Tab-separated table of C-alpha atoms and ligand atoms in Angstrom:
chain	number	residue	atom	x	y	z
A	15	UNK	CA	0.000	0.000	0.000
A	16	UNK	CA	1.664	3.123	-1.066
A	17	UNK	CA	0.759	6.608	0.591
A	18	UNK	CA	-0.367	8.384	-2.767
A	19	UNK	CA	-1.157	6.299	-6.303
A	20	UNK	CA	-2.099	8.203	-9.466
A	21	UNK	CA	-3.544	5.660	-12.081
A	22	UNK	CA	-4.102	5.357	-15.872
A	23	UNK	CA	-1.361	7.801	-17.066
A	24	UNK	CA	0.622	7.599	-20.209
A	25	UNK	CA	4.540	8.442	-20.722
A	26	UNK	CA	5.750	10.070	-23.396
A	27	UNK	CA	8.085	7.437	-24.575
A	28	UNK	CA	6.092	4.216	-23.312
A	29	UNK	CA	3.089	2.296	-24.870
A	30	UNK	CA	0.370	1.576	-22.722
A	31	UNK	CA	-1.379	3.169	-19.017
A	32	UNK	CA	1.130	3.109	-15.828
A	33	UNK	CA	0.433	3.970	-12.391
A	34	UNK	CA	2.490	6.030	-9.792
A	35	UNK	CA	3.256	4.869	-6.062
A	36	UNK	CA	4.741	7.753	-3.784
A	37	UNK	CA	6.061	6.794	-0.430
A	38	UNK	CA	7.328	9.882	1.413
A	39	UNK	CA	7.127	12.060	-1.375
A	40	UNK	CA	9.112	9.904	-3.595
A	41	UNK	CA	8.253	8.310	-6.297
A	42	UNK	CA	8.272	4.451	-5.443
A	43	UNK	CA	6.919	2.599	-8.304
A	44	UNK	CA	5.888	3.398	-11.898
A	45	UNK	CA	4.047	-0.049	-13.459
A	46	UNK	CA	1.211	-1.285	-15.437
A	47	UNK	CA	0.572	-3.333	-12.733
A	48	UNK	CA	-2.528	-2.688	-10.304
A	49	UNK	CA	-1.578	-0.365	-6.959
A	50	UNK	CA	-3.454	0.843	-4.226
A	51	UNK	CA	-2.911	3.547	-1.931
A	52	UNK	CA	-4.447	5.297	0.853
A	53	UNK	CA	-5.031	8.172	-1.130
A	54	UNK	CA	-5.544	7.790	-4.817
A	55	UNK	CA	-6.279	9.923	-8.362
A	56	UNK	CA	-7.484	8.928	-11.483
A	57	UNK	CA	-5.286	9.834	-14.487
A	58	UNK	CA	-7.659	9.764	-16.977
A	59	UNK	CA	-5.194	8.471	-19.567
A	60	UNK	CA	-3.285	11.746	-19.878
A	61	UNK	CA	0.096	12.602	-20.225
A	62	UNK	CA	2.358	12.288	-17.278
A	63	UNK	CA	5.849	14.750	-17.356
A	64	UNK	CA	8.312	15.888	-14.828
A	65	UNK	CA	7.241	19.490	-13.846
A	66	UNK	CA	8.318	22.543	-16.432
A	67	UNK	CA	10.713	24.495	-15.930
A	68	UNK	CA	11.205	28.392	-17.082
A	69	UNK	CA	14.380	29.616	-16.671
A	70	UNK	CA	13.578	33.043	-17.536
A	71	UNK	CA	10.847	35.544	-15.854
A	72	UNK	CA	10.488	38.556	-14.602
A	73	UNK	CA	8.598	38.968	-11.262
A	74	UNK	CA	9.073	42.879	-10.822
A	75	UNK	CA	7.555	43.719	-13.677
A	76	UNK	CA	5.120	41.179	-14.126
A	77	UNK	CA	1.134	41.732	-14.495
A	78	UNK	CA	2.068	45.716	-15.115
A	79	UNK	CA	0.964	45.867	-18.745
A	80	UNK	CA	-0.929	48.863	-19.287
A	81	UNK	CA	-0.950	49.769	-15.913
A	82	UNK	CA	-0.678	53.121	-16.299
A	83	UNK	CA	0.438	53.246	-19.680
A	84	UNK	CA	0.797	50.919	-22.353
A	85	UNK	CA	3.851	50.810	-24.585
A	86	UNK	CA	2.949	52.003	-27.891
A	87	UNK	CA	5.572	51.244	-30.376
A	88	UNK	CA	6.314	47.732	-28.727
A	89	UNK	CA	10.164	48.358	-28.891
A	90	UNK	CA	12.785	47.850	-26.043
A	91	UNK	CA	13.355	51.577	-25.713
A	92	UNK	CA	9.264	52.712	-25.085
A	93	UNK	CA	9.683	49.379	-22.650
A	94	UNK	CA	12.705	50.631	-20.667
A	95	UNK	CA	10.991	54.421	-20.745
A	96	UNK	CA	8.177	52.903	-18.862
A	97	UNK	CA	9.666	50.727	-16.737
A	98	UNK	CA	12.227	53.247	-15.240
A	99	UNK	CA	9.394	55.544	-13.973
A	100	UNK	CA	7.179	52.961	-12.643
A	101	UNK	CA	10.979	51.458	-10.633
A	102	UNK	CA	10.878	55.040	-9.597
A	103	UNK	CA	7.833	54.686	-6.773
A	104	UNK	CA	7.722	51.037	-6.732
A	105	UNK	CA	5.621	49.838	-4.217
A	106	UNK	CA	7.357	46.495	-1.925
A	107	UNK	CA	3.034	44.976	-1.539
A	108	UNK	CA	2.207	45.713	-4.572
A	109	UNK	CA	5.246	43.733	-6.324
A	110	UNK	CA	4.787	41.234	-3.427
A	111	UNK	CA	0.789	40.822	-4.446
A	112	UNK	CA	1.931	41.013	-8.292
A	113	UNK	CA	4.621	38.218	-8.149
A	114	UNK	CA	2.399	36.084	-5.440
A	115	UNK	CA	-0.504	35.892	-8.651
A	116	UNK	CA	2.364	35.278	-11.094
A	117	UNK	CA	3.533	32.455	-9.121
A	118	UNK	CA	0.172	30.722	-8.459
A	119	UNK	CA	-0.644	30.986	-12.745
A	120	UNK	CA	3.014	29.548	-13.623
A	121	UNK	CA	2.722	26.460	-10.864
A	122	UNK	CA	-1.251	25.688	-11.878
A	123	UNK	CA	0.546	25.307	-15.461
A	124	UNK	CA	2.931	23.185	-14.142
A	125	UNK	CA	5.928	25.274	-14.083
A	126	UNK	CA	8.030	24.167	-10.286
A	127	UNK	CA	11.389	25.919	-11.105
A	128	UNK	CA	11.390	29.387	-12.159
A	129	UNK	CA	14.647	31.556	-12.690
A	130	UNK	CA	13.279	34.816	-12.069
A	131	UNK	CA	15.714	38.242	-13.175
A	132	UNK	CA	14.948	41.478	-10.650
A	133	UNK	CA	16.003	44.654	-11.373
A	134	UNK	CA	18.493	46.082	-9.016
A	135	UNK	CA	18.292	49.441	-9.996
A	136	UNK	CA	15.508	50.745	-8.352
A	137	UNK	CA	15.724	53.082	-5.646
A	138	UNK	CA	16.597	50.881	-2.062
A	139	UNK	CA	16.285	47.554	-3.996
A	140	UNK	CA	12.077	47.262	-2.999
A	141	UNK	CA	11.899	45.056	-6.289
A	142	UNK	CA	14.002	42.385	-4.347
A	143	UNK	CA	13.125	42.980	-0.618
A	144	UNK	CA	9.612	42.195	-2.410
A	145	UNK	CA	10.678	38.987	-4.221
A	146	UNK	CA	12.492	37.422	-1.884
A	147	UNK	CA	9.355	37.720	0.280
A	148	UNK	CA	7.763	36.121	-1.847
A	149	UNK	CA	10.442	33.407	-2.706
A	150	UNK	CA	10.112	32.324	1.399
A	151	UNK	CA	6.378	32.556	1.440
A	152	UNK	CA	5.964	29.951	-1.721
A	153	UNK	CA	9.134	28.237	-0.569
A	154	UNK	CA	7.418	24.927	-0.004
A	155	UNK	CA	6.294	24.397	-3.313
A	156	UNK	CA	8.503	25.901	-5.921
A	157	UNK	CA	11.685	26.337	-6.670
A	158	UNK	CA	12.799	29.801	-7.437
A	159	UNK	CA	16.470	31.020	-8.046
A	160	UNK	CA	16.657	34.921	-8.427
A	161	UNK	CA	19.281	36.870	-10.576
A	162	UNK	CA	20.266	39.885	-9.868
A	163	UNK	CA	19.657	42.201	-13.081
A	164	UNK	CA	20.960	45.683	-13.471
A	165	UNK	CA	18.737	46.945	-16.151
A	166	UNK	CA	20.779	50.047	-16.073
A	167	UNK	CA	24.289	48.081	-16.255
A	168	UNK	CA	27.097	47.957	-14.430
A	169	UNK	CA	29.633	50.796	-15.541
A	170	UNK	CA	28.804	53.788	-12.193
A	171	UNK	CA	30.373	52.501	-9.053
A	172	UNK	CA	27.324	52.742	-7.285
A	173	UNK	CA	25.315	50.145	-9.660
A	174	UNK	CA	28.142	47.682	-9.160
A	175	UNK	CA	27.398	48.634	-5.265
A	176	UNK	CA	24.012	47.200	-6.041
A	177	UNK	CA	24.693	43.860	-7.694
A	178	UNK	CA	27.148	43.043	-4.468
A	179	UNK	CA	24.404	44.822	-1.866
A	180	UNK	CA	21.542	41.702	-4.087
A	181	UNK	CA	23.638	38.891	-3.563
A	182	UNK	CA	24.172	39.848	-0.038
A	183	UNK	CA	20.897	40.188	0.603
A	184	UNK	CA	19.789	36.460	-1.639
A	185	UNK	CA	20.393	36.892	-4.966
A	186	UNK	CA	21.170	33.584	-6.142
A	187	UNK	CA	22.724	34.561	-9.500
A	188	UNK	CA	23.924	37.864	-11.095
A	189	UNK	CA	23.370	38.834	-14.531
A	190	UNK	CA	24.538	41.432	-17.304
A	191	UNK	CA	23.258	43.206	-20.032
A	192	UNK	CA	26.830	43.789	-21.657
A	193	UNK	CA	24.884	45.082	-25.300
A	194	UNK	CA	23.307	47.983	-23.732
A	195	UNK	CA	26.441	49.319	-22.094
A	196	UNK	CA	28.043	52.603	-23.440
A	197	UNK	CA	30.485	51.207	-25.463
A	198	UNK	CA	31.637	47.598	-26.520
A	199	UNK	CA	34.683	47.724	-23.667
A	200	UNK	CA	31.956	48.798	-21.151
A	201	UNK	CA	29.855	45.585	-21.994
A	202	UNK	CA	33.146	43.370	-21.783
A	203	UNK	CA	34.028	45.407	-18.346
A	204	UNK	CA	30.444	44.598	-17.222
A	205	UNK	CA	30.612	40.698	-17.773
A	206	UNK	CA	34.403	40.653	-16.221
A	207	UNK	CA	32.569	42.283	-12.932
A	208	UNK	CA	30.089	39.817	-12.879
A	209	UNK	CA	32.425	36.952	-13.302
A	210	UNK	CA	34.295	38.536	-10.380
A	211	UNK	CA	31.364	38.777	-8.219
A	212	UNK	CA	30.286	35.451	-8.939
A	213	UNK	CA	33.303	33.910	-7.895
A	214	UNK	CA	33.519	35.916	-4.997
A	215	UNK	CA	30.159	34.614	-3.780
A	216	UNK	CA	29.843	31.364	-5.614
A	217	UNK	CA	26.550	32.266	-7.691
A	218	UNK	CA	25.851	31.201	-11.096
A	219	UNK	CA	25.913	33.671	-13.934
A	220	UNK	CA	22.278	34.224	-16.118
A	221	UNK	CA	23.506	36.837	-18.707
A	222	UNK	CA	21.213	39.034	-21.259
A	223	UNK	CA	23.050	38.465	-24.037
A	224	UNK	CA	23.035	40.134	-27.839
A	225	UNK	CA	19.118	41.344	-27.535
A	226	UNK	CA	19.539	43.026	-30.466
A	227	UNK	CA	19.443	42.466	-34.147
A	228	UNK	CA	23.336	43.256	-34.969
A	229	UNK	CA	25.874	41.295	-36.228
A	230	UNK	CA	28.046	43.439	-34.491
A	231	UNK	CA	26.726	42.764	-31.162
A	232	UNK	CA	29.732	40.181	-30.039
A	233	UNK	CA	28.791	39.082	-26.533
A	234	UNK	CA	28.437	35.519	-26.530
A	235	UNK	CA	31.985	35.304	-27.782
A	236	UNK	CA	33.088	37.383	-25.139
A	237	UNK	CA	30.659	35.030	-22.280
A	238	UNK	CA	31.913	31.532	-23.585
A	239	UNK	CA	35.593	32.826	-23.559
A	240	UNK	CA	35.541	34.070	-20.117
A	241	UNK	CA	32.894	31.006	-18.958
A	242	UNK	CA	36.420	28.869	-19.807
A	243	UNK	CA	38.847	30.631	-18.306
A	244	UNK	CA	37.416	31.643	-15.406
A	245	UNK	CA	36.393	27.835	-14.422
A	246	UNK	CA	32.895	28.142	-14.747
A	247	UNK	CA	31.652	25.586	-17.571
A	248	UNK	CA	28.166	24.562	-16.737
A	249	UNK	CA	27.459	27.443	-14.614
A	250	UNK	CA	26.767	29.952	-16.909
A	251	UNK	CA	23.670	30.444	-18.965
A	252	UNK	CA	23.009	33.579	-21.501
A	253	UNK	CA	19.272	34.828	-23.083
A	254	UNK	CA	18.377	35.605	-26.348
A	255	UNK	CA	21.477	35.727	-28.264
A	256	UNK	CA	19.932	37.028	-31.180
A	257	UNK	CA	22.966	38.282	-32.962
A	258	UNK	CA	23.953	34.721	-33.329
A	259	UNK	CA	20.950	34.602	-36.111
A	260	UNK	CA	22.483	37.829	-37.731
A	261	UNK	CA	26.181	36.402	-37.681
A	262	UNK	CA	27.478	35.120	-41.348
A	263	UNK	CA	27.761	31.483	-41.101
A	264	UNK	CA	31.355	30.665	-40.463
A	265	UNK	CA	31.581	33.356	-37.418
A	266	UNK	CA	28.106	31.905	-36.106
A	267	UNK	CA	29.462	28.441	-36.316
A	268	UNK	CA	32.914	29.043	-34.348
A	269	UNK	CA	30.688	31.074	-31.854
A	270	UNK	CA	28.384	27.851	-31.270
A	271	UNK	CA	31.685	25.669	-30.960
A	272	UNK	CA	32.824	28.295	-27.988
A	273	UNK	CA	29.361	27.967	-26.663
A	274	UNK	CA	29.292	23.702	-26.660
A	275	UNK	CA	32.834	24.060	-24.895
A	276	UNK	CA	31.658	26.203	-22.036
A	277	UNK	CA	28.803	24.514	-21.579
A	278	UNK	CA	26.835	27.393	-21.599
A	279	UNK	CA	22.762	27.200	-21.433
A	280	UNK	CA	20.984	29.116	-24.070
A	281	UNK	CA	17.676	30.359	-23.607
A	282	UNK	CA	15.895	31.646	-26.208
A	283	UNK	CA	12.423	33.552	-25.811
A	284	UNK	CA	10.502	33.302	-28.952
A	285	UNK	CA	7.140	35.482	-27.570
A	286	UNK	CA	8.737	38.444	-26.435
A	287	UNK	CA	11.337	37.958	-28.938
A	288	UNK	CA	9.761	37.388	-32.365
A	289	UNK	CA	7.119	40.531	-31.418
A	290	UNK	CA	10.103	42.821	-30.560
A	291	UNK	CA	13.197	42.092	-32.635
A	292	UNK	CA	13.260	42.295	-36.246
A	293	UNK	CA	11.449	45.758	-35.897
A	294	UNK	CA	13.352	47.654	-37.510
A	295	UNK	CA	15.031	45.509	-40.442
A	296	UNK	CA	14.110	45.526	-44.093
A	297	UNK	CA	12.242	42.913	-45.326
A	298	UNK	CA	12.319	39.941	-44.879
A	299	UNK	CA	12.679	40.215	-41.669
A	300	UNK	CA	14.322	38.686	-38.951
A	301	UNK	CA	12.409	35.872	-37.025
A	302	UNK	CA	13.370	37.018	-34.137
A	303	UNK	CA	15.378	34.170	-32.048
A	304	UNK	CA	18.731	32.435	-31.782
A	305	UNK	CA	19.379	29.837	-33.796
A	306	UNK	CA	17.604	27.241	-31.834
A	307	UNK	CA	17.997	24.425	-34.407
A	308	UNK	CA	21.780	24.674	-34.914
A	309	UNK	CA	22.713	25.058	-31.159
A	310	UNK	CA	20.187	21.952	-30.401
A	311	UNK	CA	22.196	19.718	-33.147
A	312	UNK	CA	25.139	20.896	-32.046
A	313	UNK	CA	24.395	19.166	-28.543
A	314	UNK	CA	24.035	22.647	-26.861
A	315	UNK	CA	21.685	23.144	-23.839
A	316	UNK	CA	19.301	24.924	-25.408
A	317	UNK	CA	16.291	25.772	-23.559
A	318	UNK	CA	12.970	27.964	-24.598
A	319	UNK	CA	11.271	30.185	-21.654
A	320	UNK	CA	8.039	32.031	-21.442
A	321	UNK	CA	10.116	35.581	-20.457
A	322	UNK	CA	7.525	38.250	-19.833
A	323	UNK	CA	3.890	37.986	-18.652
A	324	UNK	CA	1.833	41.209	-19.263
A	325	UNK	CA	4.639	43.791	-18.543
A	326	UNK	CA	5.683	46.911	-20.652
A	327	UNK	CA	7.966	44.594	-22.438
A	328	UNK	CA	5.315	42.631	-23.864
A	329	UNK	CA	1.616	43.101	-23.515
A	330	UNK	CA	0.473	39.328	-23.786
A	331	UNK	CA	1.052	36.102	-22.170
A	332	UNK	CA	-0.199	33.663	-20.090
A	333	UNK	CA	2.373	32.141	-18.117
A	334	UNK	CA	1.914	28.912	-19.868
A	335	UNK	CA	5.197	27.493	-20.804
A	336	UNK	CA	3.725	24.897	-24.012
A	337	UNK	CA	3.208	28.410	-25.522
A	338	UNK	CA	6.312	29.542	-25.995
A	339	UNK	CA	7.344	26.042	-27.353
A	340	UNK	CA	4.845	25.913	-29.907
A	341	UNK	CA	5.581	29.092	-30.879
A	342	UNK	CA	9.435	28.574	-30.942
A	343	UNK	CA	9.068	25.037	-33.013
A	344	UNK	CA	7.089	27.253	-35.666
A	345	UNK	CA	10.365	29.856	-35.643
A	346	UNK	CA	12.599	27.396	-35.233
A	347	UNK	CA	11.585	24.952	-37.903
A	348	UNK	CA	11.480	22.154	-35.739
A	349	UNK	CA	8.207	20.535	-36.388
A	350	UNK	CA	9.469	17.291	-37.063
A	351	UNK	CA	8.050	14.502	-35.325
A	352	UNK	CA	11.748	13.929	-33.198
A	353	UNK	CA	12.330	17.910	-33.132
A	354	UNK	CA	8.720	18.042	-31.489
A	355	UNK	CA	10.044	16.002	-28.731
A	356	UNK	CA	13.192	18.235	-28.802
A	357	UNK	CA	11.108	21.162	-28.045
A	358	UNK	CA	9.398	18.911	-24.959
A	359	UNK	CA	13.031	19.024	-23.400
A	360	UNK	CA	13.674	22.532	-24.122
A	361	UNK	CA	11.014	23.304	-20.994
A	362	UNK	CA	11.888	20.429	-19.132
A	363	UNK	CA	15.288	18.445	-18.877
A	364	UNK	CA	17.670	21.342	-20.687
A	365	UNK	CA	15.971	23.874	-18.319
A	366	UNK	CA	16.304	21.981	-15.045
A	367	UNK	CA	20.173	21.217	-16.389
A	368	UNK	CA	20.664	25.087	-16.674
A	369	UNK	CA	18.850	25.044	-13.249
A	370	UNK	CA	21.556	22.994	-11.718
A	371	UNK	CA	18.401	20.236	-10.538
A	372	UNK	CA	19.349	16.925	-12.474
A	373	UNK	CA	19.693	15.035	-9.610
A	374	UNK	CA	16.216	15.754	-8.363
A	375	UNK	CA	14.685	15.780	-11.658
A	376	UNK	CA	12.650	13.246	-13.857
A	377	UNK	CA	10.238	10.498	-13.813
A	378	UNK	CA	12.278	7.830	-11.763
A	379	UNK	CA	11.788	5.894	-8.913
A	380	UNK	CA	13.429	7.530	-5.531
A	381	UNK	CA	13.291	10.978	-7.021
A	382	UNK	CA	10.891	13.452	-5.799
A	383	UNK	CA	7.058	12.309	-6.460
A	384	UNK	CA	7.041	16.315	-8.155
A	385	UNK	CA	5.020	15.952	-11.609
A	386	UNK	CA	1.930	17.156	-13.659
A	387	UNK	CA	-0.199	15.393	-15.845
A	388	UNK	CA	-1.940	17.363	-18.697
A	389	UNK	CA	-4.982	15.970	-20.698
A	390	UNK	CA	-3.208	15.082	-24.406
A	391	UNK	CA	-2.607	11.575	-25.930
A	392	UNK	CA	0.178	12.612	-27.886
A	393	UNK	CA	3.203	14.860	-27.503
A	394	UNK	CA	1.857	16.675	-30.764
A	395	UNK	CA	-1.538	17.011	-29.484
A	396	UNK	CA	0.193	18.507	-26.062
A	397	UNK	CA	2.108	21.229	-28.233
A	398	UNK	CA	-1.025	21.828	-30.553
A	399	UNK	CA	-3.496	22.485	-27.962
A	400	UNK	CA	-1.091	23.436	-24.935
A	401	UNK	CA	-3.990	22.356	-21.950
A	402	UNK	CA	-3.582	23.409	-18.892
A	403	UNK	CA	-2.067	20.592	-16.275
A	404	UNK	CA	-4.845	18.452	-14.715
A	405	UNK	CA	-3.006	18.092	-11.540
A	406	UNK	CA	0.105	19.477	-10.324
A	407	UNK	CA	2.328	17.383	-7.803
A	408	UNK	CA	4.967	18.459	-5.365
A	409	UNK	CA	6.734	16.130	-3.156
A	410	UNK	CA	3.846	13.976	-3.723
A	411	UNK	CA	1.348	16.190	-2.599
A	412	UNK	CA	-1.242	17.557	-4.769
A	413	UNK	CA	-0.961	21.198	-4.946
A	414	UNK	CA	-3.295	22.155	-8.237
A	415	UNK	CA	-6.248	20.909	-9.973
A	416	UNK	CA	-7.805	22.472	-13.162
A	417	UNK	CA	-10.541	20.658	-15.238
A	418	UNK	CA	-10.170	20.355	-19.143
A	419	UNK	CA	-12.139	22.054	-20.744
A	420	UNK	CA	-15.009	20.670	-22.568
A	421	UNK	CA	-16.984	21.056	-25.676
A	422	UNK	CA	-20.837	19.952	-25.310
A	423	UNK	CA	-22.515	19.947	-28.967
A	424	UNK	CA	-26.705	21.627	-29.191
A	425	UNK	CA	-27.051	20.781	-32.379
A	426	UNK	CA	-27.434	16.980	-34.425
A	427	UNK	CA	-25.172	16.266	-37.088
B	518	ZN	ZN1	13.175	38.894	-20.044
């Protein structure tokens, strides 16, 4: 008799309906066979996957869109306007309540690791006193790793203050945006000084890298170099790298082969992305993204993330992961049956890899019992219709329920 049994779920690479024993939150048994516990959930036949996992959000900003004003032009610069008067008179509750709703739409869609970037630049750092509030309050049911992001970079003394002041106060990771520094030295200064604080501190590194549609934009290089000589392989993950796409083929190639050598994570965020880059190119047009297909061949960690919900960076969003998947198979051309399933693992095993979780990750027995299931009988019909998750385990415990929706027909046919 097991504590908790879930029956009559499918796995994505097995035939046939298994059930799930969990004995003190682990899982204890995975079989076609018939189990009983003392507490026990139908299935229903759906899909059964380890928990997402989006390794890039933004909790500050999130759920702001439009609130007061909305950004017009949808570029970076009308984003940043907005966002550095709202950091202005931030409010620490209203972040707090903001993130807390953010949180609760992410985990009912199955997401149980988030990598969340907070500003640092606002005035006393309210944006993280607020987070990390929030990070202890939901602390029993996700897990959330914050970066420390200085929106405003790193070149005055007293941002650089900031980024150390984070960490000290939680921050588990520190960031850079190195292509919206002054100059080109500046952005190489700005990853060197969070390489040094990293090290200092031992926190991983989550860099914005090459957001912008320029060849010349030569970060990645510059992040894979010092990833290797600095020690760090496999601690180090950059987002967007959108250059890479603009880069003539030989340079993008040699760039990839730094990349696979420092074992850097690449997260790529095709909604926010493919609506704000490309902008301002001739047509055609840029798709907007890294090149997703090349780095995953490559044997790259390459991971797609939601980014943005509702913020003045990007209006839209729902906070459900299988979005941004579909969306980046479309952009990547990956709509092969095998590069469907490649997609799967850019929100689940690549993310919790970048997330540093593989031990404690997957569907196997003695790992955590921490899993959704989502109503689909087929990995394309999960990225087609992108349900929301049916139930949502932690530790064995069920912490979310949503019913699927369903179609009842008034007419004969
Ligand atoms: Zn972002």
């Amino acid at each position: 008799m097991y504590e908790t049994v879930v029956t009559n779920v499918r796995l994505i690479d097995r035939e046939g309906a298994f059930n799930i024993g969990i004995t003190k939150g682990k899982i204890d048994a995975i079989t076609k066979d018939e189990i009983h516990g003392k507490n026990s959930w139908e299935g229903y036949g759906d899909l059964v996957l380890p928990p997402f996992v989006e390794l890039h959000t933004h909790l500050d900003t999130v759920l702001t869109a439009g609130k007061p004003v909305s950004n017009q032009t949808g570029t970076l610069a009308e984003a940043i306007e907005i966002w550095t008067e709202a950091k202005s008179r931030l409010d620490i509750e209203d972040v707090s309540r903001r993130a807390a709703e953010a949180l609760k739409l992410l985990i009912s869609q199955g997401v149980l690791f988030i990598r969340a970037a907070v500003d640092i630049s606002d005035p006393d750092l309210r944006a993280l006193q607020a987070v990390l509030k929030v990070k202890e309050t939901f602390s029993s049911i996700i897990d959330l790793q914050i970066v420390a992001f200085p929106q405003e970079g790193l070149e005055s003394k007293e941002n650089q203050e900031k980024m150390e002041c984070a960490v000290r106060m939680g921050a588990d990771g520190v960031s850079a945006v190195p292509h919206l520094e002054k100059t080109n030295k500046a952005g190489i200064d700005s990853l060197d000084f969070c390489f040094k604080i990293a090290r200092k501190y031992e926190k991983f590194i989550h860099v914005f890298c090459d957001e912008v549609d320029d060849p010349n934009s030569r970060f990645l290089e510059s992040l894979a170099e010092l990833t290797i000589s600095q020690g760090m392989e496999g601690k180090v993950s950059a987002s967007h790298a959108i250059a890479l796409a603009y880069y003539d083929d030989d340079y993008a190639q040699q760039v990839i082969q730094l990349v696979k050598q420092a074992q850097l994570t690449i997260v790529s965020c095709p909604l926010v992305n493919s609506s704000m880059q490309g902008r301002f190119d001739a047509f055609p047009k840029g798709r907007g993204i890294t090149r997703v297909k090349s780095l995953y061949e490559e044997g790259v960690n390459v991971c797609i993330a939601h980014d943005d919900v509702q913020t003045p960076f990007y209006p839209l969003g729902s906070g459900n992961i299988l979005q941004a998947a579909h969306l980046g198979m479309h952009l990547a051309h990956m709509t092969g049956t095998s590069e469907l399933k490649a997609g799967l693992e850019m929100i689940t095993a690549h993310p919790a890899k970048g997330f540093m979780v593989e031990e404690q990750y997957g569907l196997e027995i003695r790992k955590p019992a921490s899993f959704i299931t989502l109503p689909a009988a087929t990995l394309t019909e999960l990225i087609s219709h992108q349900p929301s998750c049916r139930y949502v385990f932690k530790n064995g415990k069920l912490v979310s329920s949503t019913q699927p929706k369903m179609t009842t027909w008034h007419v004969p046919f």
